[in-house]
Short mmCIF file of C-alpha atoms in Angstrom, two decimals:
data_model
loop_
_atom_site.label_atom_id
_atom_site.label_comp_id
_atom_site.label_asym_id
_atom_site.label_seq_id
_atom_site.Cartn_x
_atom_site.Cartn_y
_atom_site.Cartn_z
CA UNK A 3 0.00 0.00 0.00
CA UNK A 4 2.80 2.43 0.86
CA UNK A 5 4.45 1.68 -2.46
CA UNK A 6 1.17 2.44 -4.26
CA UNK A 7 0.93 5.92 -2.69
CA UNK A 8 4.60 6.58 -3.39
CA UNK A 9 4.03 5.79 -7.07
CA UNK A 10 0.97 8.06 -7.18
CA UNK A 11 2.93 10.90 -5.57
CA UNK A 12 5.81 10.40 -7.99
CA UNK A 13 3.45 10.59 -10.97
CA UNK A 14 1.85 13.77 -9.62
CA UNK A 15 5.26 15.41 -9.27
CA UNK A 16 6.21 14.40 -12.81
CA UNK A 17 2.92 15.68 -14.15
CA UNK A 18 3.38 18.98 -12.32
CA UNK A 19 6.91 19.35 -13.70
CA UNK A 20 5.67 18.60 -17.19
CA UNK A 21 2.93 21.22 -16.83
CA UNK A 22 5.46 23.80 -15.68
CA UNK A 23 7.73 23.06 -18.66
CA UNK A 24 4.79 23.23 -21.03
CA UNK A 25 3.69 26.57 -19.57
CA UNK A 26 7.21 28.00 -19.85
CA UNK A 27 7.45 26.85 -23.47
CA UNK A 28 4.08 28.42 -24.26
CA UNK A 29 5.14 31.71 -22.66
CA UNK A 30 8.42 31.65 -24.61
CA UNK A 31 6.73 31.11 -27.96
CA UNK A 32 4.03 33.66 -27.22
CA UNK A 33 6.68 36.26 -26.40
CA UNK A 34 8.56 35.36 -29.57
CA UNK A 35 5.41 35.90 -31.60
CA UNK A 36 4.59 39.20 -29.90
CA UNK A 37 8.12 40.60 -29.94
CA UNK A 38 8.97 39.69 -33.51
CA UNK A 39 6.38 41.04 -35.95
CA UNK A 40 7.03 40.90 -39.67
CA UNK A 41 8.95 43.77 -41.21
CA UNK A 42 7.15 45.59 -43.97
CA UNK A 43 8.43 47.73 -46.88
CA UNK A 44 8.06 50.85 -44.68
CA UNK A 45 10.20 49.41 -41.88
CA UNK A 46 13.41 51.22 -40.96
CA UNK A 47 16.52 49.62 -42.46
CA UNK A 48 18.50 50.19 -39.28
CA UNK A 49 15.82 48.52 -37.13
CA UNK A 50 16.36 45.39 -39.22
CA UNK A 51 20.15 45.63 -39.07
CA UNK A 52 20.06 46.16 -35.32
CA UNK A 53 17.90 43.05 -34.85
CA UNK A 54 20.59 41.02 -36.63
CA UNK A 55 23.42 42.35 -34.48
CA UNK A 56 24.50 45.64 -36.09
CA UNK A 57 25.90 48.03 -33.49
CA UNK A 58 24.57 51.62 -33.52
CA UNK A 59 26.95 54.40 -34.56
CA UNK A 60 27.67 57.34 -32.28
CA UNK A 61 25.01 59.48 -33.98
CA UNK A 62 22.22 57.02 -33.14
CA UNK A 63 19.19 58.52 -31.35
CA UNK A 64 17.31 55.60 -29.71
CA UNK A 65 14.17 57.52 -28.70
CA UNK A 66 12.81 60.31 -30.88
CA UNK A 67 11.13 63.24 -29.18
CA UNK A 68 8.67 64.94 -31.53
CA UNK A 69 9.49 68.42 -30.27
CA UNK A 70 13.19 67.85 -30.94
CA UNK A 71 12.40 66.37 -34.35
CA UNK A 72 10.48 69.54 -35.26
CA UNK A 73 13.31 71.76 -34.06
CA UNK A 74 15.78 69.75 -36.13
CA UNK A 75 13.56 70.05 -39.20
CA UNK A 76 13.43 73.82 -38.68
CA UNK A 77 17.23 74.04 -38.51
CA UNK A 78 17.60 71.98 -41.69
CA UNK A 79 14.97 73.88 -43.69
CA UNK A 80 15.12 77.37 -42.19
CA UNK A 81 18.51 77.62 -40.50
CA UNK A 82 16.97 78.51 -37.14
CA UNK A 83 14.22 77.32 -34.81
CA UNK A 84 12.23 78.30 -31.70
CA UNK A 85 13.57 77.22 -28.32
CA UNK A 86 12.11 78.17 -24.96
CA UNK A 87 9.70 80.46 -26.77
CA UNK A 88 12.43 82.46 -28.54
CA UNK A 89 13.87 82.36 -32.04
CA UNK A 90 17.42 81.03 -32.11
CA UNK A 91 20.30 82.56 -34.03
CA UNK A 92 20.77 81.55 -37.65
CA UNK A 93 23.41 78.88 -38.14
CA UNK A 94 24.53 80.74 -41.25
CA UNK A 95 23.65 84.17 -42.64
CA UNK A 96 24.06 82.86 -46.17
CA UNK A 97 22.82 79.28 -46.52
CA UNK A 98 20.52 76.65 -45.10
CA UNK A 99 20.99 72.90 -45.53
CA UNK A 100 18.34 72.51 -48.22
CA UNK A 101 20.14 74.99 -50.49
CA UNK A 102 22.59 72.21 -51.36
CA UNK A 103 20.92 69.02 -50.11
CA UNK A 104 17.61 67.34 -50.83
CA UNK A 105 15.79 65.69 -47.93
CA UNK A 106 14.15 63.00 -50.04
CA UNK A 107 15.43 60.00 -51.95
CA UNK A 108 17.15 61.17 -55.15
CA UNK A 109 18.74 58.04 -56.65
CA UNK A 110 16.48 55.42 -58.27
CA UNK A 111 18.92 52.66 -57.30
CA UNK A 112 20.79 53.31 -54.05
CA UNK A 113 23.64 51.01 -55.04
CA UNK A 114 24.94 53.49 -57.60
CA UNK A 115 25.78 57.18 -57.80
CA UNK A 116 24.76 57.88 -61.39
CA UNK A 117 24.10 61.56 -62.22
CA UNK A 118 22.24 60.78 -65.44
CA UNK A 119 19.86 58.33 -63.76
CA UNK A 120 19.50 60.85 -60.93
CA UNK A 121 18.51 63.66 -63.30
CA UNK A 122 15.84 61.49 -64.92
CA UNK A 123 14.53 60.59 -61.45
CA UNK A 124 14.64 64.24 -60.32
CA UNK A 125 12.56 65.33 -63.31
CA UNK A 126 9.97 62.61 -62.70
CA UNK A 127 9.80 63.36 -58.96
CA UNK A 128 9.99 67.15 -59.44
CA UNK A 129 12.91 67.60 -57.04
CA UNK A 130 16.02 69.81 -57.39
CA UNK A 131 19.19 68.44 -59.01
CA UNK A 132 21.75 69.67 -56.46
CA UNK A 133 25.52 69.61 -55.88
CA UNK A 134 25.29 68.03 -52.42
CA UNK A 135 24.23 64.49 -51.59
CA UNK A 136 20.73 64.12 -50.20
CA UNK A 137 20.29 64.06 -46.43
CA UNK A 138 17.75 61.27 -46.88
CA UNK A 139 19.43 58.17 -45.49
CA UNK A 140 22.56 60.01 -44.36
CA UNK A 141 22.21 58.40 -40.90
CA UNK A 142 22.60 55.02 -42.62
CA UNK A 143 25.96 55.90 -44.12
CA UNK A 144 29.27 55.07 -42.52
CA UNK A 145 31.42 57.89 -43.89
CA UNK A 146 31.00 61.45 -45.17
CA UNK A 147 33.12 63.95 -47.15
CA UNK A 148 34.59 61.09 -49.12
CA UNK A 149 36.90 60.83 -52.09
CA UNK A 150 38.61 64.00 -53.25
CA UNK A 151 37.15 66.30 -50.60
CA UNK A 152 40.49 66.04 -48.83
CA UNK A 153 41.94 68.00 -51.77
CA UNK A 154 39.63 70.91 -51.03
CA UNK A 155 39.43 70.92 -47.23
CA UNK A 156 42.58 69.07 -46.20
CA UNK A 157 42.74 68.03 -42.55
CA UNK A 158 39.36 69.66 -41.89
CA UNK A 159 37.62 66.58 -43.32
CA UNK A 160 39.48 64.08 -41.13
CA UNK A 161 37.13 64.42 -38.11
CA UNK A 162 34.13 64.37 -40.44
CA UNK A 163 34.82 61.30 -42.55
CA UNK A 164 33.84 58.75 -39.94
CA UNK A 165 31.56 60.91 -37.82
CA UNK A 166 28.20 62.34 -38.86
CA UNK A 167 28.40 64.75 -35.94
CA UNK A 168 31.77 65.92 -37.28
CA UNK A 169 30.30 66.22 -40.77
CA UNK A 170 27.46 68.41 -39.46
CA UNK A 171 29.95 70.73 -37.79
CA UNK A 172 32.11 70.99 -40.91
CA UNK A 173 29.05 71.75 -43.02
CA UNK A 174 27.84 74.42 -40.57
CA UNK A 175 31.16 76.21 -40.11
CA UNK A 176 32.90 75.82 -43.46
CA UNK A 177 30.46 74.82 -46.20
CA UNK A 178 27.72 77.13 -44.93
CA UNK A 179 30.16 79.81 -43.77
CA UNK A 180 28.33 79.87 -40.46
CA UNK A 181 28.97 79.20 -36.80
CA UNK A 182 29.66 76.06 -34.79
CA UNK A 183 26.58 74.10 -33.78
CA UNK A 184 25.73 73.87 -30.10
CA UNK A 185 25.30 70.38 -28.62
CA UNK A 186 21.51 70.63 -28.47
CA UNK A 187 21.44 71.72 -32.13
CA UNK A 188 23.45 68.67 -33.11
CA UNK A 189 21.05 66.45 -31.19
CA UNK A 190 17.85 67.87 -32.66
CA UNK A 191 19.23 67.81 -36.21
CA UNK A 192 20.12 64.15 -35.75
CA UNK A 193 16.65 63.51 -34.31
CA UNK A 194 15.12 64.85 -37.51
CA UNK A 195 17.58 62.98 -39.74
CA UNK A 196 16.54 59.71 -38.08
CA UNK A 197 13.00 60.32 -39.33
CA UNK A 198 14.30 60.34 -42.92
CA UNK A 199 16.44 57.21 -42.62
CA UNK A 200 16.31 54.49 -45.26
CA UNK A 201 13.30 52.19 -45.41
CA UNK A 202 13.22 48.64 -46.76
CA UNK A 203 11.14 49.78 -49.73
CA UNK A 204 14.06 51.98 -50.82
CA UNK A 205 16.27 48.92 -51.35
CA UNK A 206 14.29 47.39 -54.22
CA UNK A 207 13.86 44.07 -52.38
CA UNK A 208 11.92 41.25 -53.98
CA UNK A 209 9.14 39.44 -52.12
CA UNK A 210 11.55 36.54 -51.71
CA UNK A 211 14.18 38.86 -50.19
CA UNK A 212 11.67 40.25 -47.72
CA UNK A 213 10.50 36.75 -46.79
CA UNK A 214 14.10 35.61 -46.25
CA UNK A 215 14.73 38.52 -43.90
CA UNK A 216 11.52 37.92 -41.96
CA UNK A 217 12.07 34.17 -41.53
CA UNK A 218 15.74 34.38 -40.48
CA UNK A 219 16.55 33.91 -36.79
CA UNK A 220 16.86 37.32 -35.22
CA UNK A 221 20.22 36.83 -33.65
CA UNK A 222 23.70 37.83 -34.79
CA UNK A 223 23.55 37.21 -38.54
CA UNK A 224 26.38 38.68 -40.58
CA UNK A 225 25.09 37.31 -43.88
CA UNK A 226 21.76 39.16 -43.55
CA UNK A 227 23.57 42.36 -42.53
CA UNK A 228 25.91 42.04 -45.51
CA UNK A 229 23.02 41.45 -47.90
CA UNK A 230 21.02 44.47 -46.69
CA UNK A 231 24.08 46.74 -46.84
CA UNK A 232 24.78 45.57 -50.38
CA UNK A 233 21.53 47.25 -51.45
CA UNK A 234 22.77 50.80 -50.79
CA UNK A 235 25.99 52.80 -50.75
CA UNK A 236 27.37 53.40 -47.29
CA UNK A 237 29.13 56.53 -48.53
CA UNK A 238 28.82 59.16 -51.23
CA UNK A 239 31.68 58.98 -53.72
CA UNK A 240 33.24 62.27 -54.79
CA UNK A 241 35.61 62.65 -57.75
CA UNK A 242 36.90 66.10 -58.65
CA UNK A 243 37.40 66.84 -62.35
CA UNK A 244 39.50 69.48 -64.02
CA UNK A 245 37.84 71.55 -66.76
CA UNK A 246 38.57 69.79 -70.03
CA UNK A 247 40.88 72.07 -72.07
CA UNK A 248 40.22 70.22 -75.33
CA UNK A 249 36.64 71.43 -75.81
CA UNK A 250 35.84 72.52 -79.35
CA UNK A 251 33.11 74.76 -80.67
CA UNK A 252 30.78 71.93 -81.77
CA UNK A 253 27.46 71.65 -79.96
CA UNK A 254 27.09 67.96 -79.12
CA UNK A 255 24.72 67.92 -76.13
CA UNK A 256 20.99 67.34 -75.81
CA UNK A 257 19.30 70.72 -75.18
CA UNK A 258 16.19 69.07 -73.74
CA UNK A 259 18.22 67.42 -71.00
CA UNK A 260 20.19 70.64 -70.60
CA UNK A 261 16.97 72.52 -69.92
CA UNK A 262 16.20 70.16 -67.04
CA UNK A 263 19.64 70.82 -65.57
CA UNK A 264 19.22 74.58 -65.94
CA UNK A 265 15.77 74.54 -64.34
CA UNK A 266 16.32 72.05 -61.51
CA UNK A 267 19.95 72.88 -60.73
CA UNK A 268 21.06 76.35 -61.87
CA UNK A 269 17.80 78.11 -61.01
CA UNK A 270 17.47 76.32 -57.67
CA UNK A 271 20.21 78.65 -56.47
CA UNK A 272 20.34 81.49 -59.01
CA UNK A 273 16.59 81.77 -59.63
CA UNK A 274 14.36 84.48 -58.11
CA UNK A 275 13.99 82.62 -54.81
CA UNK A 276 17.50 81.15 -54.67
CA UNK A 277 20.38 82.08 -52.41
CA UNK A 278 22.78 83.00 -55.22
CA UNK A 279 22.31 86.70 -54.63
CA UNK A 280 25.38 87.77 -56.65
CA UNK A 281 24.01 86.25 -59.87
CA UNK A 282 20.30 86.13 -60.59
CA UNK A 283 19.11 84.19 -63.62
CA UNK A 284 15.76 83.46 -65.16
CA UNK A 285 14.09 81.85 -68.15
CA UNK A 286 14.74 84.79 -70.43
CA UNK A 287 16.95 85.74 -73.39
CA UNK A 288 19.06 88.10 -71.31
CA UNK A 289 20.07 85.26 -68.96
CA UNK A 290 20.76 82.88 -71.82
CA UNK A 291 22.85 85.40 -73.75
CA UNK A 292 24.86 86.18 -70.61
CA UNK A 293 25.55 82.47 -70.04
CA UNK A 294 26.41 81.86 -73.68
CA UNK A 295 29.31 84.26 -73.33
CA UNK A 296 30.43 82.13 -70.38
CA UNK A 297 30.59 78.90 -72.40
CA UNK A 298 34.05 79.74 -73.73
CA UNK A 299 36.40 77.30 -72.08
CA UNK A 300 39.55 78.51 -70.37
CA UNK A 301 38.06 81.67 -68.90
CA UNK A 302 38.11 81.86 -65.05
CA UNK A 303 34.33 82.00 -64.80
CA UNK A 304 33.48 79.95 -67.86
CA UNK A 305 30.73 77.36 -67.68
CA UNK A 306 33.35 74.61 -67.46
CA UNK A 307 35.53 76.25 -64.83
CA UNK A 308 32.73 77.39 -62.57
CA UNK A 309 31.00 74.00 -62.50
CA UNK A 310 34.18 71.99 -61.91
CA UNK A 311 35.99 74.37 -59.56
CA UNK A 312 33.28 76.56 -58.08
CA UNK A 313 34.42 79.62 -56.19
CA UNK A 314 35.90 80.12 -52.74
CA UNK A 315 34.72 82.46 -49.99
CA UNK A 316 37.02 85.44 -49.56
CA UNK A 317 37.09 88.21 -46.92
CA UNK A 318 34.11 90.47 -47.42
CA UNK A 319 32.48 88.00 -49.81
CA UNK A 320 31.62 84.85 -47.87
CA UNK A 321 28.90 83.40 -50.12
CA UNK A 322 30.42 81.14 -52.77
CA UNK A 323 29.43 78.57 -55.37
CA UNK A 324 30.08 74.89 -54.57
CA UNK A 325 31.48 72.90 -57.47
CA UNK A 326 30.03 69.76 -59.05
CA UNK A 327 31.86 66.46 -58.73
CA UNK A 328 31.79 63.80 -61.44
CA UNK A 329 29.10 61.95 -59.48
CA UNK A 330 26.84 65.02 -59.27
CA UNK A 331 27.20 66.29 -62.86
CA UNK A 332 28.64 64.18 -65.69
CA UNK A 333 30.70 65.50 -68.59
CA UNK A 334 27.80 64.65 -70.90
CA UNK A 335 25.40 66.67 -68.76
CA UNK A 336 27.74 69.63 -68.92
CA UNK A 337 27.53 69.47 -72.72
CA UNK A 338 23.74 69.12 -72.49
CA UNK A 339 23.61 72.31 -70.42
CA UNK A 340 25.84 74.10 -72.91
CA UNK A 341 23.59 72.98 -75.78
CA UNK A 342 20.49 74.32 -74.05
CA UNK A 343 22.12 77.67 -73.34
CA UNK A 344 23.29 77.94 -76.95
CA UNK A 345 19.91 77.28 -78.55
CA UNK A 346 17.90 79.18 -75.93
CA UNK A 347 19.94 82.31 -76.55
CA UNK A 348 19.03 82.42 -80.25
#
């Protein structure tokens, strides 16, 4: 009889242990289901990378405060904001970020920096065709002021190449000819930039790609990280070109494409509402005739020299014209612009 009760007790203990294990397993799987929803095309690229073990960079803002986001947007678009009920000082008296940088996607395929594909995309999307790389997705990059920018700025670019915070300061003080950003300004600008980070839909993923990402174990997974990063450039290439001295008088460009460049690039700065206050242009014969005289190569302010070398700020004349790199304006596009100016001036 004693043995019978011992057996019964033993079975009860085993059953209880089994129930506990079953309950723990159910809780584990329920948490897994709740915590790991499917990513959609609108999901943040970095949220996916982070889930697979990518470490955040120093400019990462883990929690976005809407008030700070708005202040950052103001600084990007207007150059100043409102803090503690008062208007802040302008970062620069001459420029704001959007004078040189878009804040939307500008490349149809983020794996390539192709100025001709970008112009076609800009026309279709009705966005400016600018010298500077878009700020859209800049938080997803790993370096800034790349390539030949060392030739122009020297050691100034060293702190900026691997630091977005450093790049913001260089842009504020040197590129914009303004003042150094305060710490809170850095933080709110970054807060806004994290709202325009890359999304999965920007990477041109197939349904199979998205399914593979969603079904992979969300632990350290270098292969998934490598695949996602292969879908976009982690830097913006920059190649400086010298004005080509062998230009002849033949008009070889496409004036229709040149008109797009004139409208979405030249007039974005030198148009009636642009910041190029020392040269105002329009869609008129006077402007075209003036520019036609500037198409002679070899002159200091010729079309070729000014686009490839720009101008530099000098004492008493701080506003200047940034130059176009090979990746922002191709040699063919320069000839297209020349062709438009030539025929429009007739």
